[in-house]
PDB file of C-alpha atoms in Angstrom:
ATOM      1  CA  UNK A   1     158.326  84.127  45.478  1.00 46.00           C
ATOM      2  CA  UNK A   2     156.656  82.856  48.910  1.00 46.00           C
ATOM      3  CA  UNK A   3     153.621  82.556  49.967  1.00 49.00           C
ATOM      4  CA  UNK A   4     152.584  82.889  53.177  1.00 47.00           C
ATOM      5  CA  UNK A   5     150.329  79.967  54.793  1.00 47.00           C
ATOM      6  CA  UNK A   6     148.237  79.989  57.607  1.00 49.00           C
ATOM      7  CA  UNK A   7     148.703  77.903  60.565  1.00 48.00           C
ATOM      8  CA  UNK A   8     145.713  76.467  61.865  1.00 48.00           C
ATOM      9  CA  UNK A   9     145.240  78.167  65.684  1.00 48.00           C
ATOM     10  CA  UNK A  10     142.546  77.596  68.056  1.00 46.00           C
ATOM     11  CA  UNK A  11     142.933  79.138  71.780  1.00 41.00           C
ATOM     12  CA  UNK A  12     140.525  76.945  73.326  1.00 44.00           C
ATOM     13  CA  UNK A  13     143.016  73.602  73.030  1.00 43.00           C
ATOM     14  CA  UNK A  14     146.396  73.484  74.072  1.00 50.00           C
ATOM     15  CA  UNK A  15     147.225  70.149  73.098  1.00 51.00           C
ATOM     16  CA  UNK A  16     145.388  68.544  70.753  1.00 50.00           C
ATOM     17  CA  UNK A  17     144.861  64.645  70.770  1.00 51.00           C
ATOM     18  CA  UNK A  18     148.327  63.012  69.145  1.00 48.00           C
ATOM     19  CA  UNK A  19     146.799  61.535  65.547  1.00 47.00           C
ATOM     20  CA  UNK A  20     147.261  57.566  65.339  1.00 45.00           C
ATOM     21  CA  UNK A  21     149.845  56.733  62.472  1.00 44.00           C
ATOM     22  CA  UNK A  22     152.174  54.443  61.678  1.00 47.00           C
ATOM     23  CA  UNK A  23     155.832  54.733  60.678  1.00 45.00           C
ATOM     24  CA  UNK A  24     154.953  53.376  57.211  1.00 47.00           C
ATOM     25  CA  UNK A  25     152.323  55.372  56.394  1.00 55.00           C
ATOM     26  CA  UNK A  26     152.188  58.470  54.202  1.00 64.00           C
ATOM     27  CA  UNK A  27     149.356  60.724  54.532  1.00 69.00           C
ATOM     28  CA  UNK A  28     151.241  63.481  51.939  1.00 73.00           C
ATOM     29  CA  UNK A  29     152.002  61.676  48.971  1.00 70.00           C
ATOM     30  CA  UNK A  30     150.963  64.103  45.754  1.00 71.00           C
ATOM     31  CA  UNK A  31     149.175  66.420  48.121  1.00 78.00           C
ATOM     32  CA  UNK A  32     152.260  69.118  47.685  1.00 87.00           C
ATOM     33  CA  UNK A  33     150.126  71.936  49.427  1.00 88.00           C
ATOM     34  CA  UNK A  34     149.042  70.030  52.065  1.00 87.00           C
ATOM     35  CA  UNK A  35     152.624  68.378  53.108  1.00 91.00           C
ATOM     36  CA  UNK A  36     153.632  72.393  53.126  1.00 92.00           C
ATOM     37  CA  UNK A  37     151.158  73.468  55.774  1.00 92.00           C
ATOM     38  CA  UNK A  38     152.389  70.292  57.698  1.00 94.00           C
ATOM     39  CA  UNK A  39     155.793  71.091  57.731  1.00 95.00           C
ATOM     40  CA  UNK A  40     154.783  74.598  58.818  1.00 95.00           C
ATOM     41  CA  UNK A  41     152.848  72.998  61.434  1.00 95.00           C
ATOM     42  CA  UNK A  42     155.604  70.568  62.196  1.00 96.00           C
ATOM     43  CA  UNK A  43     158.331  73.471  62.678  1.00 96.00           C
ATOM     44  CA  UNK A  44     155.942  75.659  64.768  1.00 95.00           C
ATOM     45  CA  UNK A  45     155.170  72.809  67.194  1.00 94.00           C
ATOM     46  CA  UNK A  46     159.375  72.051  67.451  1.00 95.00           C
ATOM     47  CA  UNK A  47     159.747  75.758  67.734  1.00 92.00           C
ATOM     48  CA  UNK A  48     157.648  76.125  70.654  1.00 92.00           C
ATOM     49  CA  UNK A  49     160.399  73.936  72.975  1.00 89.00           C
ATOM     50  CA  UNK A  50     163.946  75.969  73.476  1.00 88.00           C
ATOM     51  CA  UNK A  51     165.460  72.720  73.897  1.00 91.00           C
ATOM     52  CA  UNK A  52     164.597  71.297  70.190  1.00 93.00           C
ATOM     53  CA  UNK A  53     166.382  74.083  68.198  1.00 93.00           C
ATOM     54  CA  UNK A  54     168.983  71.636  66.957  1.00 95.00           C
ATOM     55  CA  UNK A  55     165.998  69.416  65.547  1.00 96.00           C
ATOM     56  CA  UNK A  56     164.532  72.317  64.104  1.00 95.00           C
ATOM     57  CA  UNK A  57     167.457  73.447  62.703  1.00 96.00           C
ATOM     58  CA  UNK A  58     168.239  69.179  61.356  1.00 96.00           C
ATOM     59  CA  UNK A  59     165.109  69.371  59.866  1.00 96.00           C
ATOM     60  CA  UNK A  60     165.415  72.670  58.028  1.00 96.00           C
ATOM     61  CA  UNK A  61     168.261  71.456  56.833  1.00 97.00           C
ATOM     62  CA  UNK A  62     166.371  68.191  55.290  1.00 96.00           C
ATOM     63  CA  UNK A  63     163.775  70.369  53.336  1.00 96.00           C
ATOM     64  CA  UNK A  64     166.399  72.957  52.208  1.00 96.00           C
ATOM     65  CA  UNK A  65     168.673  69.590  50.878  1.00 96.00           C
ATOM     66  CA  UNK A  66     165.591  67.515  49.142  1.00 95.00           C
ATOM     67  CA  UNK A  67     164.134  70.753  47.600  1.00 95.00           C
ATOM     68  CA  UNK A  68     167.566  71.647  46.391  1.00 96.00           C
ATOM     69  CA  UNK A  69     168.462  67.758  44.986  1.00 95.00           C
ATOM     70  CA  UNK A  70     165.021  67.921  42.901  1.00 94.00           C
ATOM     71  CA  UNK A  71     165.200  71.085  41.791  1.00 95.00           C
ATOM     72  CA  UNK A  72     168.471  70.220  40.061  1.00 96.00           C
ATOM     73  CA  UNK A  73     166.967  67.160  38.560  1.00 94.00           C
ATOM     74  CA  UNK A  74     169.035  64.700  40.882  1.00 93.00           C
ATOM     75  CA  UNK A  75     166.956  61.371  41.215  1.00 93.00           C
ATOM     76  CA  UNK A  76     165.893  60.896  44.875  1.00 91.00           C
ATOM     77  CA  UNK A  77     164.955  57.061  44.250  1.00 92.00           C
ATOM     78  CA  UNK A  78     160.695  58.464  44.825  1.00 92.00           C
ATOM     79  CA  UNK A  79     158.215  61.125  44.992  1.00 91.00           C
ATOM     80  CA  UNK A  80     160.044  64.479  46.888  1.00 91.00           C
ATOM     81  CA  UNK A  81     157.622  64.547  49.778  1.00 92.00           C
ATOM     82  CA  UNK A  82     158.143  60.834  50.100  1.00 92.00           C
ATOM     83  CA  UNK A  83     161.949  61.251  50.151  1.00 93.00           C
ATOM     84  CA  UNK A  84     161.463  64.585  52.814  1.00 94.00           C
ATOM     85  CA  UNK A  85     159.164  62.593  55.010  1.00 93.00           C
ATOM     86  CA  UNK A  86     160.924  59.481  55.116  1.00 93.00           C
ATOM     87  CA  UNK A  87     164.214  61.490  56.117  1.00 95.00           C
ATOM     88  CA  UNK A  88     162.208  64.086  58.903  1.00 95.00           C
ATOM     89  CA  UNK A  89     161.117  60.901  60.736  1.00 93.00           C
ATOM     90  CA  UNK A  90     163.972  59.394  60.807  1.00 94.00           C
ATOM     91  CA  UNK A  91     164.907  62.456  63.253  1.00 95.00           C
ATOM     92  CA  UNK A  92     165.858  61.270  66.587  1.00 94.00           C
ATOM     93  CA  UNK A  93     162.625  62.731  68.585  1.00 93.00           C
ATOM     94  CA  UNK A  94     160.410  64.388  66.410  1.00 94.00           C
ATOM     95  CA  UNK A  95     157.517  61.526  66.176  1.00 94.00           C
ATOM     96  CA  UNK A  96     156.115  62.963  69.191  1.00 94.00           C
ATOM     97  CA  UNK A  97     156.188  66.520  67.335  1.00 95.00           C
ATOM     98  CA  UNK A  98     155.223  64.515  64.541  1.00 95.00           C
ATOM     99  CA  UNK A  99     151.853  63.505  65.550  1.00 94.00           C
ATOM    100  CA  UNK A 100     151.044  66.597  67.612  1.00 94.00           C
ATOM    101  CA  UNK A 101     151.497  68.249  63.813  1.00 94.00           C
ATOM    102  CA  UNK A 102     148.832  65.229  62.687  1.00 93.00           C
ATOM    103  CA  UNK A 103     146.663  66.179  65.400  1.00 93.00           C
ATOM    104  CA  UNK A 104     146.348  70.379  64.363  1.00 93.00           C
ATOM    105  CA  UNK A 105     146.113  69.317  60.742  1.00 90.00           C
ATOM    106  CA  UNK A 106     143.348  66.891  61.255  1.00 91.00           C
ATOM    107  CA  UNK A 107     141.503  69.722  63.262  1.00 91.00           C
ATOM    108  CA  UNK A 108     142.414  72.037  60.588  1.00 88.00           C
ATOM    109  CA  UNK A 109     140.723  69.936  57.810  1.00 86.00           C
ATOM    110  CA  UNK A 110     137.762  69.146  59.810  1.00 88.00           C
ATOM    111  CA  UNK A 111     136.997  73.131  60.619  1.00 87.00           C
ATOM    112  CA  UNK A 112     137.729  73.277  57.026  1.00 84.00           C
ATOM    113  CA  UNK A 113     135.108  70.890  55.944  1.00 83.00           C
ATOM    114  CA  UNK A 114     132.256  72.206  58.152  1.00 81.00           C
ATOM    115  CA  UNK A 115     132.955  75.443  57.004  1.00 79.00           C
ATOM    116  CA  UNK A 116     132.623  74.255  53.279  1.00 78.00           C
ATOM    117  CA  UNK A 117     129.095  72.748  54.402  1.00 78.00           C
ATOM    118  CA  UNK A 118     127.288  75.768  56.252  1.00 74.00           C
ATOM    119  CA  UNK A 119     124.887  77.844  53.577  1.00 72.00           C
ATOM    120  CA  UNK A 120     126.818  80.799  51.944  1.00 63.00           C
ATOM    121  CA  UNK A 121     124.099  83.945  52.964  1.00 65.00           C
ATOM    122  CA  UNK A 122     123.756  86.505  50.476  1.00 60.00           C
ATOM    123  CA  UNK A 123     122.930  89.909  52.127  1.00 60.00           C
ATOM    124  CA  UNK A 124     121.156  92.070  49.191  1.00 57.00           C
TER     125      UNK A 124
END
């Protein structure tokens, strides 16, 4: 089964600020659901250039491989989105797609958050 997962959208900004981040530095690790919209993220910012197919296509390759090692109990050495990120980066050109990706999902979790905080109005 598959669930289908929203991707964050906002007409008013067509590029959003690049996210600072180092190569080091996992922002994922034990947040499954949230490393899923980011890859969906990820993959719709490659998709939108004709001319990155192949990396889309490397990098759907990567998730397919990881998710296929762990799921037949082969030890990937870490944690699977640790294994899946540290392979994606190490794409030739998708850090720039990478932190475009950063830069929806940190707008993403901030609309997210102010929309936790405004009053819930009960209409009786």
């Amino acid at each position: 089964t598959s669930r289908s997962v929203q991707v964050p959208t906002d007409t008013n900004v067509t590029n959003p600020e690049p996210a600072p981040v180092q190569l080091n530095e996992s922002r994922f690790t034990g947040d499954k659901r949230g490393f899923s919209i980011f890859v969906h993220v990820l993959f719709k910012c490659i998709g939108k250039h004709r001319n990155q197919q192949r990396l889309l296509k490397q990098a759907r390759n990567i998730i397919r491989e990881f998710t296929s090692r762990h799921r037949a109990g082969i030890d990937l050495g870490m944690p699977l989105i640790d294994a899946i990120e540290k392979r994606l980066r190490g794409l030739h050109g998708i850090e720039v797609h990478w932190r475009y990706a950063l830069g929806y999902m940190a707008r993403y979790n901030e609309k997210k958050r102010i929309e936790a905080l405004k009053p819930v109005v009960h209409l009786l």
